[in-house]
mmCIF file of C-alpha atoms in Angstrom:
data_model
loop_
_atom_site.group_PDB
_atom_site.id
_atom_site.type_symbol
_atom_site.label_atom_id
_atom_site.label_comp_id
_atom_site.label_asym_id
_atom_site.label_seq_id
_atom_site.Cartn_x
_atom_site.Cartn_y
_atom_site.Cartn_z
ATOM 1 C CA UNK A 497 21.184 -9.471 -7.255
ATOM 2 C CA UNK A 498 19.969 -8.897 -3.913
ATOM 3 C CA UNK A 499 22.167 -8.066 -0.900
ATOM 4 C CA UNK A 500 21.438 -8.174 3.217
ATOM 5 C CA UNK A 501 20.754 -4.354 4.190
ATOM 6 C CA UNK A 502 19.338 -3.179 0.221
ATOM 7 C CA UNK A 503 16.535 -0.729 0.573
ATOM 8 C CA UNK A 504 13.260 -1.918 -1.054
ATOM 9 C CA UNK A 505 9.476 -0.393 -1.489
ATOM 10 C CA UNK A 506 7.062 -3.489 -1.119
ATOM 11 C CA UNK A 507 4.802 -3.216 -4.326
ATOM 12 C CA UNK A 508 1.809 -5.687 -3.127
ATOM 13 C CA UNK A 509 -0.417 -6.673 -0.422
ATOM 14 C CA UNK A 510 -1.149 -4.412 2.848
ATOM 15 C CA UNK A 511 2.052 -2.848 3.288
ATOM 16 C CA UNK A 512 2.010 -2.018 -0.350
ATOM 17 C CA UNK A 513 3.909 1.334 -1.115
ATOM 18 C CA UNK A 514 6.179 1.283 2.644
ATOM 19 C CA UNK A 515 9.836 1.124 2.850
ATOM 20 C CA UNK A 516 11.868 -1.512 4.524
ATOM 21 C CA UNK A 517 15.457 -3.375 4.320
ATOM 22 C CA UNK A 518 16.248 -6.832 3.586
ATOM 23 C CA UNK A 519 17.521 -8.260 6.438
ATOM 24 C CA UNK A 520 17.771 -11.995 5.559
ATOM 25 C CA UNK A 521 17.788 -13.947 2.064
ATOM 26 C CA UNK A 522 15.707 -16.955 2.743
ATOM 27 C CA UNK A 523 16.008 -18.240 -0.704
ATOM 28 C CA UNK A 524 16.370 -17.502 -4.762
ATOM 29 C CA UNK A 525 12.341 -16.375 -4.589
ATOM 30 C CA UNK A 526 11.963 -14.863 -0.853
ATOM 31 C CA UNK A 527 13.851 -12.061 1.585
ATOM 32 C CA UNK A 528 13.063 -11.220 5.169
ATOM 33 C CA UNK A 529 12.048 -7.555 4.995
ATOM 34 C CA UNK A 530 11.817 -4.896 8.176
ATOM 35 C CA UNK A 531 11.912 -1.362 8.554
ATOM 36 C CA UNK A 532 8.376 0.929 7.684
ATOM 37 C CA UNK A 533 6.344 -2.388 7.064
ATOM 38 C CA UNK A 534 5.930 -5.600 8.971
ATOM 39 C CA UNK A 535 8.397 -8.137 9.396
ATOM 40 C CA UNK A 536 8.035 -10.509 7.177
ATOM 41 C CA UNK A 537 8.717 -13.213 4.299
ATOM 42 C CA UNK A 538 8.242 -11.124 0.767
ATOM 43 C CA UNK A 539 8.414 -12.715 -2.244
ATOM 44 C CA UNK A 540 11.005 -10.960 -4.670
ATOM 45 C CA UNK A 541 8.594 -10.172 -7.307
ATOM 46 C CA UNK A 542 6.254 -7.861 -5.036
ATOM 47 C CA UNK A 543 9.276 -5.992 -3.878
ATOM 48 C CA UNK A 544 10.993 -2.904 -5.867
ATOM 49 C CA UNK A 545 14.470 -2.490 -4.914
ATOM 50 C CA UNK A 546 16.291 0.620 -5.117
ATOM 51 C CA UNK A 547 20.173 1.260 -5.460
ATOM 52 C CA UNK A 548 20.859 2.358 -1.560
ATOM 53 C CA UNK A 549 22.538 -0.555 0.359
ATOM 54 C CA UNK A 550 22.802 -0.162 4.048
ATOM 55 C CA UNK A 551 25.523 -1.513 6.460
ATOM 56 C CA UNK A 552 23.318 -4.142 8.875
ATOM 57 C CA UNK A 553 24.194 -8.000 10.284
ATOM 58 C CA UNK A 554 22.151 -10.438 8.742
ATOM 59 C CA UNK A 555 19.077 -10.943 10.819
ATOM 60 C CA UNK A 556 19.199 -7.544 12.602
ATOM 61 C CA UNK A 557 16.634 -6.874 15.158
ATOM 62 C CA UNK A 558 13.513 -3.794 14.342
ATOM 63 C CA UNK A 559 15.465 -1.495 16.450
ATOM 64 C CA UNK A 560 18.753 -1.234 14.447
ATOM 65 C CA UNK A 561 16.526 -1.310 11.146
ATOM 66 C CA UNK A 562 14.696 1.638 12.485
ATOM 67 C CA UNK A 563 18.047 3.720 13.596
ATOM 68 C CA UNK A 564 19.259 3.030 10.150
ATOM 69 C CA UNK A 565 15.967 4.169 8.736
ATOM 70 C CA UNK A 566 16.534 7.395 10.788
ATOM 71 C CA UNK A 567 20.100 7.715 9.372
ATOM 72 C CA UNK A 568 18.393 8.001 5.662
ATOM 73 C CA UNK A 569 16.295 10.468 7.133
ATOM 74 C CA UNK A 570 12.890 7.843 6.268
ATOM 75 C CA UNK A 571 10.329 9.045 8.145
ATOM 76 C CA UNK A 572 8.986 6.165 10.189
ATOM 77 C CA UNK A 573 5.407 4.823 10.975
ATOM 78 C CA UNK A 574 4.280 5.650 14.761
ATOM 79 C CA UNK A 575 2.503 2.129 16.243
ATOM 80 C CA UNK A 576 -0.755 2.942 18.330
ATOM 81 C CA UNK A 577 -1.113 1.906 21.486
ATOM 82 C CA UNK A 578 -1.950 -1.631 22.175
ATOM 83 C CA UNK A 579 -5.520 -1.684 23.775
ATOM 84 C CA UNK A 580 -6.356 -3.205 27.514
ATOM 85 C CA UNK A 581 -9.153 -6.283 27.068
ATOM 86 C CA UNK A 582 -12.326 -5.338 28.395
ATOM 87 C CA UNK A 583 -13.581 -7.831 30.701
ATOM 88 C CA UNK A 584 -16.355 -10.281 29.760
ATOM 89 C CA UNK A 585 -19.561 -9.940 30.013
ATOM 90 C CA UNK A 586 -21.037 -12.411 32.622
ATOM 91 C CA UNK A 587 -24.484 -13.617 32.762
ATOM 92 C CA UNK A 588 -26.189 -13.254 35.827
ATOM 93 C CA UNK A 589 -28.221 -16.568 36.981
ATOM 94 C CA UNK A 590 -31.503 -15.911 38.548
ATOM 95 C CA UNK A 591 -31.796 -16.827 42.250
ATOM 96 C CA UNK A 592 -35.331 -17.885 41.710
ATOM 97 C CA UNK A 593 -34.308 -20.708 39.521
ATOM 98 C CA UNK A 594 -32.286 -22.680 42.583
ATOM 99 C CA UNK A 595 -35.528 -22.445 44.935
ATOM 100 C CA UNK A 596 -37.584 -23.918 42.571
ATOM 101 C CA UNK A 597 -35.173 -26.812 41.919
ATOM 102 C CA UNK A 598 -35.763 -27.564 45.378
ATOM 103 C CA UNK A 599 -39.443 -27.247 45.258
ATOM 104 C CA UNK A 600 -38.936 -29.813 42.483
ATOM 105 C CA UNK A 601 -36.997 -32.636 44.052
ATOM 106 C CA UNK A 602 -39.179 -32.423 47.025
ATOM 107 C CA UNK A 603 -42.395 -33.287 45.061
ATOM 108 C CA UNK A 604 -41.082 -36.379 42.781
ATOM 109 C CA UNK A 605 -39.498 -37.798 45.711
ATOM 110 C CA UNK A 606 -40.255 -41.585 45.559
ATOM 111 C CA UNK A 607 -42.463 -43.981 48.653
#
């Protein structure tokens, strides 16, 4: 039986191997799991639970999965640093090009 707050290791996918807590039971096949991994919808079957059950509202925001993660002494994944965007690269129009569209209309006007 699964509970809110039981500490799992997810078994498949990119966070395979991490540990998190359920925080919400969205149905008899899927739980909301937080904590070393990303937040998200697991199925049951790619998720090993283990015996520790941890006090925690249903729903609980990252930070209060984290502190309770501390409490178990879990060490915890450090994020990077999110990355500034670079500006675009512009093209630069030639000036040439507007002269000779001048040049242009000036010779096909019509008598």
């Amino acid at each position: 039986m699964v509970e809110i707050g039981q500490l799992v290791i997810k078994t498949a996918g990119r966070d395979g191997g991490e540990i998190g807590i359920v925080v919400d039971i969205i149905d008899h096949n899927y739980v909301l799991v937080d904590g070393n991994l990303r937040r998200k919808k697991c199925n049951i079957k790619h998720l090993e639970f283990l015996d520790k059950v941890v006090k925690i509202k249903k729903k609980a925001a990252t930070e209060d999965v984290n502190k309770e993660l501390e409490k178990l002494e879990i060490a915890l994944k450090k994020k990077g640093k999110r990355r500034e965007a670079k500006p675009r690269p512009r093209k630069q129009r030639k000036q040439n090009s507007q002269k000779k569209k001048e040049i242009k209309t000036k010779t096909h006007s019509k008598k």
